[in-house]
PDB file of C-alpha atoms and ligand atoms in Angstrom:
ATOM      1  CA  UNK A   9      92.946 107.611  88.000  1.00 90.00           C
ATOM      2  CA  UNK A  10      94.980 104.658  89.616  1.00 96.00           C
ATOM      3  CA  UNK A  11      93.076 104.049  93.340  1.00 97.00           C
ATOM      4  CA  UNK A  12      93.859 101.238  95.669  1.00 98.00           C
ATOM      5  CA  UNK A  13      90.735  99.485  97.157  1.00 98.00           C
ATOM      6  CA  UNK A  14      92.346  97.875 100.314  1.00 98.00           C
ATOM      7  CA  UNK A  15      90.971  94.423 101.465  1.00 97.00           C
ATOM      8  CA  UNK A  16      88.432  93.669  99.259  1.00 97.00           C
ATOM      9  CA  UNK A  17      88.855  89.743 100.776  1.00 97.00           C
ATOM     10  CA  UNK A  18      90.099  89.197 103.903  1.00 97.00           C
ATOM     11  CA  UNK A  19      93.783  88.042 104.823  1.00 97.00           C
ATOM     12  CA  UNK A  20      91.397  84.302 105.624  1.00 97.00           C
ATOM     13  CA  UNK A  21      89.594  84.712 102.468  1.00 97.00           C
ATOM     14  CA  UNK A  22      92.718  84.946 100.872  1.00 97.00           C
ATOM     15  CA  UNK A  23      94.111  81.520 102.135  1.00 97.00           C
ATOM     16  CA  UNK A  24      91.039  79.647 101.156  1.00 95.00           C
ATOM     17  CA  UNK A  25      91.568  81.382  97.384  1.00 95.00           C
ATOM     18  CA  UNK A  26      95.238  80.453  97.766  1.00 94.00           C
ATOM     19  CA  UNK A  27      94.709  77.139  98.717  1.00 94.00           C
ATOM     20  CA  UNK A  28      92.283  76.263  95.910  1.00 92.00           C
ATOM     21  CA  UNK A  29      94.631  78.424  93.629  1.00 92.00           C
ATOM     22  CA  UNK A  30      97.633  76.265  94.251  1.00 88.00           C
ATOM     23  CA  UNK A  31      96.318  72.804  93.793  1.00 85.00           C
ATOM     24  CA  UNK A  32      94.616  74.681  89.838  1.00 83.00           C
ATOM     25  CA  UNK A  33      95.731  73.464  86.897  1.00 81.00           C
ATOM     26  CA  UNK A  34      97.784  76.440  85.606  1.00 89.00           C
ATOM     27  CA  UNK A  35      98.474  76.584  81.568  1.00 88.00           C
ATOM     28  CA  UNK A  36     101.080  78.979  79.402  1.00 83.00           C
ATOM     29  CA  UNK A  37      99.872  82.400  79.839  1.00 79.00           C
ATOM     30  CA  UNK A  38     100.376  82.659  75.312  1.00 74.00           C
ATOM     31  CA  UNK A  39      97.764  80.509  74.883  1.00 70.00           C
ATOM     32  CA  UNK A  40      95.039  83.152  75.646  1.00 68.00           C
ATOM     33  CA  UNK A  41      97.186  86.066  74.875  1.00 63.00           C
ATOM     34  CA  UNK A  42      96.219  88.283  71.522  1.00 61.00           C
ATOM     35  CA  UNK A  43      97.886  90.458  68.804  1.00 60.00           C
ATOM     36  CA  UNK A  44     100.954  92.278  70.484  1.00 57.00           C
ATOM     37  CA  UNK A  45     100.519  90.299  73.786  1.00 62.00           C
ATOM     38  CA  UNK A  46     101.969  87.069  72.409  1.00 60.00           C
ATOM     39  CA  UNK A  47     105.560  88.700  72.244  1.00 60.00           C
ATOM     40  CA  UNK A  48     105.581  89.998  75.917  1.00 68.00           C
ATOM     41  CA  UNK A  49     103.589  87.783  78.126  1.00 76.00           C
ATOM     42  CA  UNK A  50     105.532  84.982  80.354  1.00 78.00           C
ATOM     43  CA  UNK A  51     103.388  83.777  82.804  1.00 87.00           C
ATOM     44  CA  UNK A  52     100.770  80.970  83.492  1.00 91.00           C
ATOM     45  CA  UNK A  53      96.970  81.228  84.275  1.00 91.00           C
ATOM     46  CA  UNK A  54      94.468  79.049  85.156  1.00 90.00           C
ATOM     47  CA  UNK A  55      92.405  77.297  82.188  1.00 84.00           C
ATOM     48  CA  UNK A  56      89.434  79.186  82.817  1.00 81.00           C
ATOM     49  CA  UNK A  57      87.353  76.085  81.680  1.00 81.00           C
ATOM     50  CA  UNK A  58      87.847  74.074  85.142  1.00 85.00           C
ATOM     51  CA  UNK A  59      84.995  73.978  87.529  1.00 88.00           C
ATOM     52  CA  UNK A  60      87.688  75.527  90.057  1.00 89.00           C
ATOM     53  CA  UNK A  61      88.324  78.381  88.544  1.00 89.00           C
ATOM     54  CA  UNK A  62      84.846  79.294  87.358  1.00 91.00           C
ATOM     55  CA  UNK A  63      83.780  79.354  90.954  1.00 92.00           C
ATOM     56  CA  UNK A  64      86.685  81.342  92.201  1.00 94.00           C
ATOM     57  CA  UNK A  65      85.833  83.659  89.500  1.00 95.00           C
ATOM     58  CA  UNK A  66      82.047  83.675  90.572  1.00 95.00           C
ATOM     59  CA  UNK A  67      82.840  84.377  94.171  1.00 95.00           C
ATOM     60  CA  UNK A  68      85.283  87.189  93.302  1.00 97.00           C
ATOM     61  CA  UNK A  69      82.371  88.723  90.701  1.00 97.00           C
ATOM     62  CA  UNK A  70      79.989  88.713  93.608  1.00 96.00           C
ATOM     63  CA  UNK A  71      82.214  90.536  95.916  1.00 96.00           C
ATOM     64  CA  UNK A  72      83.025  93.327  93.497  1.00 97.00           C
ATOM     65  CA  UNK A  73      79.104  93.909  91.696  1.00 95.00           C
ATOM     66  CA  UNK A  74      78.241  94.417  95.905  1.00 95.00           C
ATOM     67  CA  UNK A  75      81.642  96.449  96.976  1.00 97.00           C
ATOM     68  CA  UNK A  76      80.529 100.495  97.354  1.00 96.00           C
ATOM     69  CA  UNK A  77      83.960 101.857  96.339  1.00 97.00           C
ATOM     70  CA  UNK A  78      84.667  99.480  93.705  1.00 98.00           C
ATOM     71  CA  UNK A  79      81.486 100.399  91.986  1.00 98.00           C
ATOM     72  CA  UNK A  80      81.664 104.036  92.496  1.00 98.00           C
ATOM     73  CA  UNK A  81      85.369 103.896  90.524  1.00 98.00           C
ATOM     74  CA  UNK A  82      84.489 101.886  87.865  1.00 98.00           C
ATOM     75  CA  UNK A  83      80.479 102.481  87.789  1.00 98.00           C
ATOM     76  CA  UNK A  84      80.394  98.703  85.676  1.00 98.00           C
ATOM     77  CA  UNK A  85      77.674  98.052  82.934  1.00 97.00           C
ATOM     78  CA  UNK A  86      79.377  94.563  82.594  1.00 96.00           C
ATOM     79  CA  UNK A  87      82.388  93.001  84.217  1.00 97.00           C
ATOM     80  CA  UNK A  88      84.436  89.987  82.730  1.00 96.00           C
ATOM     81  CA  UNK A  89      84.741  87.587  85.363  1.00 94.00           C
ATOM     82  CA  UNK A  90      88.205  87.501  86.670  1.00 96.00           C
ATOM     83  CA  UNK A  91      90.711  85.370  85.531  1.00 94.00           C
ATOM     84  CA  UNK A  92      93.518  84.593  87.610  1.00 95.00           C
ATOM     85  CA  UNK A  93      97.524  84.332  87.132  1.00 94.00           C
ATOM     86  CA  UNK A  94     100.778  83.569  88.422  1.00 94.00           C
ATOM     87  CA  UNK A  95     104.382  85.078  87.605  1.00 94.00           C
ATOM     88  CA  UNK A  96     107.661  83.422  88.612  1.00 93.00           C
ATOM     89  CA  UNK A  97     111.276  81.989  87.463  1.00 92.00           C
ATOM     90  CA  UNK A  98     111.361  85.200  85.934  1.00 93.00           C
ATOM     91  CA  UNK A  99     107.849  85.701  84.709  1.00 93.00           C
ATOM     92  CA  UNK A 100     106.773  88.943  83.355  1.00 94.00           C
ATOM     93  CA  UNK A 101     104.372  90.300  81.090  1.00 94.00           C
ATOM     94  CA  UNK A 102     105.822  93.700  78.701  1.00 95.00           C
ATOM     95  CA  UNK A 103     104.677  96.794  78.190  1.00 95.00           C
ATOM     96  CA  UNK A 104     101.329  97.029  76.348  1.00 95.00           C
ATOM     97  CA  UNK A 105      97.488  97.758  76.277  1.00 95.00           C
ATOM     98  CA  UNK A 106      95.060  95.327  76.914  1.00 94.00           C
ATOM     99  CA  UNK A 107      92.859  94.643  73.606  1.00 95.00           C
ATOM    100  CA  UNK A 108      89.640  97.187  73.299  1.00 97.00           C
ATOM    101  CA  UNK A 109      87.249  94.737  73.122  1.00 97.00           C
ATOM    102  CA  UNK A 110      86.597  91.035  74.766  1.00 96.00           C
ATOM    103  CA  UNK A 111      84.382  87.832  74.278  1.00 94.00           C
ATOM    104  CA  UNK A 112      82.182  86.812  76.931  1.00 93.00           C
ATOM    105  CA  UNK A 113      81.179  83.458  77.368  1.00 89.00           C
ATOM    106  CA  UNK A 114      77.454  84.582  76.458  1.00 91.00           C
ATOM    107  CA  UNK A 115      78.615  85.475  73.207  1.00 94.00           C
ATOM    108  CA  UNK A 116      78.349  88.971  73.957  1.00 95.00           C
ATOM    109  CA  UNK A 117      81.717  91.313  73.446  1.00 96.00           C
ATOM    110  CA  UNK A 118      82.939  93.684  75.969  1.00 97.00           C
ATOM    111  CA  UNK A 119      84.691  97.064  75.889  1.00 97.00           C
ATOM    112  CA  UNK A 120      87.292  97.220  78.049  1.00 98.00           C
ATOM    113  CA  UNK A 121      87.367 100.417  79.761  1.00 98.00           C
ATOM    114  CA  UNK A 122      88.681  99.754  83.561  1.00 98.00           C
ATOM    115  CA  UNK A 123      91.371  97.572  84.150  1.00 98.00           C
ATOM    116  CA  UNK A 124      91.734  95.609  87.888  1.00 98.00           C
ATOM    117  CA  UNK A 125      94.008  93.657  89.745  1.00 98.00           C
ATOM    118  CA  UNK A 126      93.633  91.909  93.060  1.00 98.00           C
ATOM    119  CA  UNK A 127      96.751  90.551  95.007  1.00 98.00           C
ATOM    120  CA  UNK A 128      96.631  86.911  96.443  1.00 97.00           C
ATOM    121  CA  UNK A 129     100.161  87.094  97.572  1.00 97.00           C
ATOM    122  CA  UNK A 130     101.647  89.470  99.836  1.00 97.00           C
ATOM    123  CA  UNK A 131     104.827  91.969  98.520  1.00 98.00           C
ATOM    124  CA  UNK A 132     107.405  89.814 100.737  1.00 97.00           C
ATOM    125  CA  UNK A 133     106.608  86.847  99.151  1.00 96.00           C
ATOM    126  CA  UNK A 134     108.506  87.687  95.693  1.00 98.00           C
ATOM    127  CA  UNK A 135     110.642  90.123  94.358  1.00 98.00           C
ATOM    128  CA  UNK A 136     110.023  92.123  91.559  1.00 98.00           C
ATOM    129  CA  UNK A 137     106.330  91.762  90.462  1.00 97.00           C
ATOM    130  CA  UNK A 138     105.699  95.951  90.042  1.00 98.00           C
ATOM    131  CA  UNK A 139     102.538  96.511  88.407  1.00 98.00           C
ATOM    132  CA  UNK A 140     103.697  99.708  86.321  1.00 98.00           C
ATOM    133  CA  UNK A 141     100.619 101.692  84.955  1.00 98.00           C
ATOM    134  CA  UNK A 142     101.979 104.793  82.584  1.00 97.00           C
ATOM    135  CA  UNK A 143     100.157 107.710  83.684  1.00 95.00           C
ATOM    136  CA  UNK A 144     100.774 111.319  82.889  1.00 91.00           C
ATOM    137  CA  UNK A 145     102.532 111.913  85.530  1.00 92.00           C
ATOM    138  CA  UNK A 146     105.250 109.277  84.854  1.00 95.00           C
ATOM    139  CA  UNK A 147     104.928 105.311  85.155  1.00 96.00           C
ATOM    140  CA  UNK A 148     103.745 104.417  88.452  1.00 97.00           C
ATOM    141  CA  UNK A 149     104.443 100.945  90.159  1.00 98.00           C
ATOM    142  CA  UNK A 150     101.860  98.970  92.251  1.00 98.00           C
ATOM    143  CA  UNK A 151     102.627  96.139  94.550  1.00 98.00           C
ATOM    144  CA  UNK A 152      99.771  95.869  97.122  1.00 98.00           C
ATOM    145  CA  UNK A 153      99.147  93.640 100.068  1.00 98.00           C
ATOM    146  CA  UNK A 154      97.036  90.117  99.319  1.00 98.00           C
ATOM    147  CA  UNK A 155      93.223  91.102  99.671  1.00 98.00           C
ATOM    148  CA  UNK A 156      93.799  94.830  97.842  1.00 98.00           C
ATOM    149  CA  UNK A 157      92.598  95.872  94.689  1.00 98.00           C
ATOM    150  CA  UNK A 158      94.089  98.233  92.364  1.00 98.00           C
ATOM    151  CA  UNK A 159      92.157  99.755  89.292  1.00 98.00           C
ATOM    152  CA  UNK A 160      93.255 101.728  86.579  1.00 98.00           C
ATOM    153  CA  UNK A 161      91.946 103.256  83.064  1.00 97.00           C
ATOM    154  CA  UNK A 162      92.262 100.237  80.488  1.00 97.00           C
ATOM    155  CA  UNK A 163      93.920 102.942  78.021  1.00 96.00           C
ATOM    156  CA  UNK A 164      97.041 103.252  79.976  1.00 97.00           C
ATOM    157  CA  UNK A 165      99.924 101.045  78.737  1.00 97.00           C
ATOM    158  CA  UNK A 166     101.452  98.456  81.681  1.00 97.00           C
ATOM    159  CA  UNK A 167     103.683  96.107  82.364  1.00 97.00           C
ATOM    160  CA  UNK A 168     104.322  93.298  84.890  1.00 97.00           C
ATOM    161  CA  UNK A 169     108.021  93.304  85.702  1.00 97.00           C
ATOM    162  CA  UNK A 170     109.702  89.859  85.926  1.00 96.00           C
ATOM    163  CA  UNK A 171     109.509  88.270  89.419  1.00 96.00           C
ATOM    164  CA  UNK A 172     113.031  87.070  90.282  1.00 96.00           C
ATOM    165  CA  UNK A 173     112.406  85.308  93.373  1.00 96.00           C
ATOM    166  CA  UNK A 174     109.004  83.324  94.619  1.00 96.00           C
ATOM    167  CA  UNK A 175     105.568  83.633  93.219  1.00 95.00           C
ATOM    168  CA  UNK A 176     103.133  86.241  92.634  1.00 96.00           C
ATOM    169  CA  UNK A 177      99.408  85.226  92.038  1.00 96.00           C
ATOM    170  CA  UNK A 178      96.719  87.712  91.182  1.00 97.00           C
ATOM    171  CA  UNK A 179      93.376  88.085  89.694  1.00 97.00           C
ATOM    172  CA  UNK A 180      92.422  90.578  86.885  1.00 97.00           C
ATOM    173  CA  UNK A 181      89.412  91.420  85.080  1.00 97.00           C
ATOM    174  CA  UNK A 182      88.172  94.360  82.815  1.00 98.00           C
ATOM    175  CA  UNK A 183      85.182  96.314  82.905  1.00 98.00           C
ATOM    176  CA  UNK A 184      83.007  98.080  80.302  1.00 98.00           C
ATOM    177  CA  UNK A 185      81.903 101.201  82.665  1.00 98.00           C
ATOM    178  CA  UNK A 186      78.598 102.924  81.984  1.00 98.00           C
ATOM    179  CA  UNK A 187      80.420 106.156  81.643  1.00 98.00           C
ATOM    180  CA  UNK A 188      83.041 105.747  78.897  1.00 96.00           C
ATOM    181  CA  UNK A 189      85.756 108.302  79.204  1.00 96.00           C
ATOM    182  CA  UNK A 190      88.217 108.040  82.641  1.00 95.00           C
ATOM    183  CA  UNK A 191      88.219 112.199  82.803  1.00 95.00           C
ATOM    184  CA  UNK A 192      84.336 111.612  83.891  1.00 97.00           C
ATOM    185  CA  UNK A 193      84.483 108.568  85.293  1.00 97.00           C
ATOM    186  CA  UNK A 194      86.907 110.430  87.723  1.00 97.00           C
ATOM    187  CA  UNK A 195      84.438 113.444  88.069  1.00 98.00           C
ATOM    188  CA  UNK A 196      82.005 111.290  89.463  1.00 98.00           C
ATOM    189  CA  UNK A 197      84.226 109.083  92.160  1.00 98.00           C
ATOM    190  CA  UNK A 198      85.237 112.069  93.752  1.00 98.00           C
ATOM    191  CA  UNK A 199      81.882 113.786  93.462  1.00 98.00           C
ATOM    192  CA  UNK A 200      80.311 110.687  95.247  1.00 98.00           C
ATOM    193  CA  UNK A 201      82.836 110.232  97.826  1.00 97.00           C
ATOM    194  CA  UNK A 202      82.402 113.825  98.875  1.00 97.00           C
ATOM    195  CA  UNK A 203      78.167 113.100  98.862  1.00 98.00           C
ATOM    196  CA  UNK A 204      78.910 110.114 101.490  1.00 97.00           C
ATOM    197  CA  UNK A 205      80.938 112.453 103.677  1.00 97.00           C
ATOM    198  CA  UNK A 206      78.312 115.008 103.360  1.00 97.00           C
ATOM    199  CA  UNK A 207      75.479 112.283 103.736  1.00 97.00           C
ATOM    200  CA  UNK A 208      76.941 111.554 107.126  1.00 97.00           C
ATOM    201  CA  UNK A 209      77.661 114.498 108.623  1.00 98.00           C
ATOM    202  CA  UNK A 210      74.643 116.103 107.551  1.00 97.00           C
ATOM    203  CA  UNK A 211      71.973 113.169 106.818  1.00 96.00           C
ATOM    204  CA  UNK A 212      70.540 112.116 104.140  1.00 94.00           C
ATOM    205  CA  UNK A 213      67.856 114.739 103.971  1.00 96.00           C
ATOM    206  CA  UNK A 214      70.263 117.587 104.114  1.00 97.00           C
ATOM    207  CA  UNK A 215      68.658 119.938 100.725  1.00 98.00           C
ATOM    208  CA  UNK A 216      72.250 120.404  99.611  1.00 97.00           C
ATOM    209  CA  UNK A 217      72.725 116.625  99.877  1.00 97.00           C
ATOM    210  CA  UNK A 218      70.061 116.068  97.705  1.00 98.00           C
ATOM    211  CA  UNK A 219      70.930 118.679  95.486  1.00 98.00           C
ATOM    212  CA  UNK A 220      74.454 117.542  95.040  1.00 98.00           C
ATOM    213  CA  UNK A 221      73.357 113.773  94.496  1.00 98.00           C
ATOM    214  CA  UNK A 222      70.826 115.100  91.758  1.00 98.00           C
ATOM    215  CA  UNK A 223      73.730 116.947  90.258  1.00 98.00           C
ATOM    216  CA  UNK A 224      75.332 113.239  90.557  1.00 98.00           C
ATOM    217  CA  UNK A 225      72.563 111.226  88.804  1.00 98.00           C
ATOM    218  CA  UNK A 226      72.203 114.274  86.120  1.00 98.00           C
ATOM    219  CA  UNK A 227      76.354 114.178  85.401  1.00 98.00           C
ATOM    220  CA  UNK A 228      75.591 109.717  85.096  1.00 98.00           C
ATOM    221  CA  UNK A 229      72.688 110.351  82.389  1.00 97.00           C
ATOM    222  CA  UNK A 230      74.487 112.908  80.743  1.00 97.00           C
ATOM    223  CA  UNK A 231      77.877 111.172  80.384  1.00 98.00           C
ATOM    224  CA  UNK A 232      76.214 107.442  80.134  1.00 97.00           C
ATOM    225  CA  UNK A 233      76.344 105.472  77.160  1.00 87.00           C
ATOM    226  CA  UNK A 234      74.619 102.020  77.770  1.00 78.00           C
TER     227      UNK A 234
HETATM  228 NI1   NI B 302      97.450  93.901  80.648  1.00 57.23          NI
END
């Protein structure tokens, strides 16, 4: 499932990232890229050491870990806190999957399962940029407004296409989702979205409410593997 989360920050929240983002110290995307990666990735990111981008990162975390939708999608067990990076002059990052399995700065590892990326620039400011996630229905290309959020199964293979004109400057971060498999994961976003429509129309102590949101929390400890 590829869904679009639209305006996770504001269009002001966005300035205030942009304007801390563009005064960051930026470094060659290769040095943190691994395996396969090395060979395709053109791009720069922010050295995720600096007291800047640590608290960027923090403030994004928080928004996400409270946002209804974006938990619903990716139902997180742990999140890596988002990194951020910038494509121009032709930047561009090849086809590939992202590795399986990341360090966290706890020393803990994380599967990556859900894949997300929030826009900080809007589409007119560059050209070329497509985020295009292979699905099974053919390769689909993203370019969303600055503030939206797009997240997609960490299995599919993407690219970044090279940004001929301006600069594009996003955020991304993985997820290791209580629920492992997408095909569930899936399942249960639409299952819930349908229980909030049904919550408000009917209340929350509609019986058939309930009994669909016990069906819900029964599907989650069934298909749950924390
Ligand atoms: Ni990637």
């Amino acid at each position: 499932m590829l869904l679009t989360i639209p305006e996770i920050l504001s269009k002001d929240e966005v300035q205030q990232f942009k304007q801390h983002l563009l005064s960051a110290p930026w470094q060659d995307g290769k040095l943190t890229a691994g395996g396969q990666a090395i060979h395709v990735k053109a791009n720069q990111q922010l050295d995720g050491n600096a007291e800047l981008t640590r608290h960027l990162s923090q403030t994004l975390l928080t928004r996400l870990s409270t946002h209804p939708t974006f938990i619903s999608a990716a139902l997180p067990n742990k999140i890596f806190p988002p990194k951020f990076n910038q494509y121009q002059h032709g930047g561009h990052y090849g086809l590939h999957v992202d590795n399986a399995i990341m360090s966290l700065a706890n020393g803990q590892s994380l599967r990556t399962d859900v894949s997300a990326t929030l826009f900080f620039s809007e589409p007119e400011d560059y050209e070329g940029g497509e985020l295009a996630i292979e699905t099974q229905y053919g390769a689909q290309e993203v370019k969303l407004n600055a503030g939206d959020l797009i997240v997609y199964p960490s299995t599919s293979l993407h690219q970044v296409k090279p940004v001929t004109q301006g600069s594009r400057i996003c955020a991304f971060l993985w997820v290791q989702s209580l629920v492992r498999d997408s095909q569930q994961r899936e399942q249960l976003f639409e299952l819930d979205q349908s229980i909030q429509v049904l919550t408000s129309e009917r209340g929350a102590d509609d019986y058939e409410v309930k009994r669909l949101s016990g069906i819900y929390h029964n599907l989650v400890r069934s298909w749950s593997n924390c």
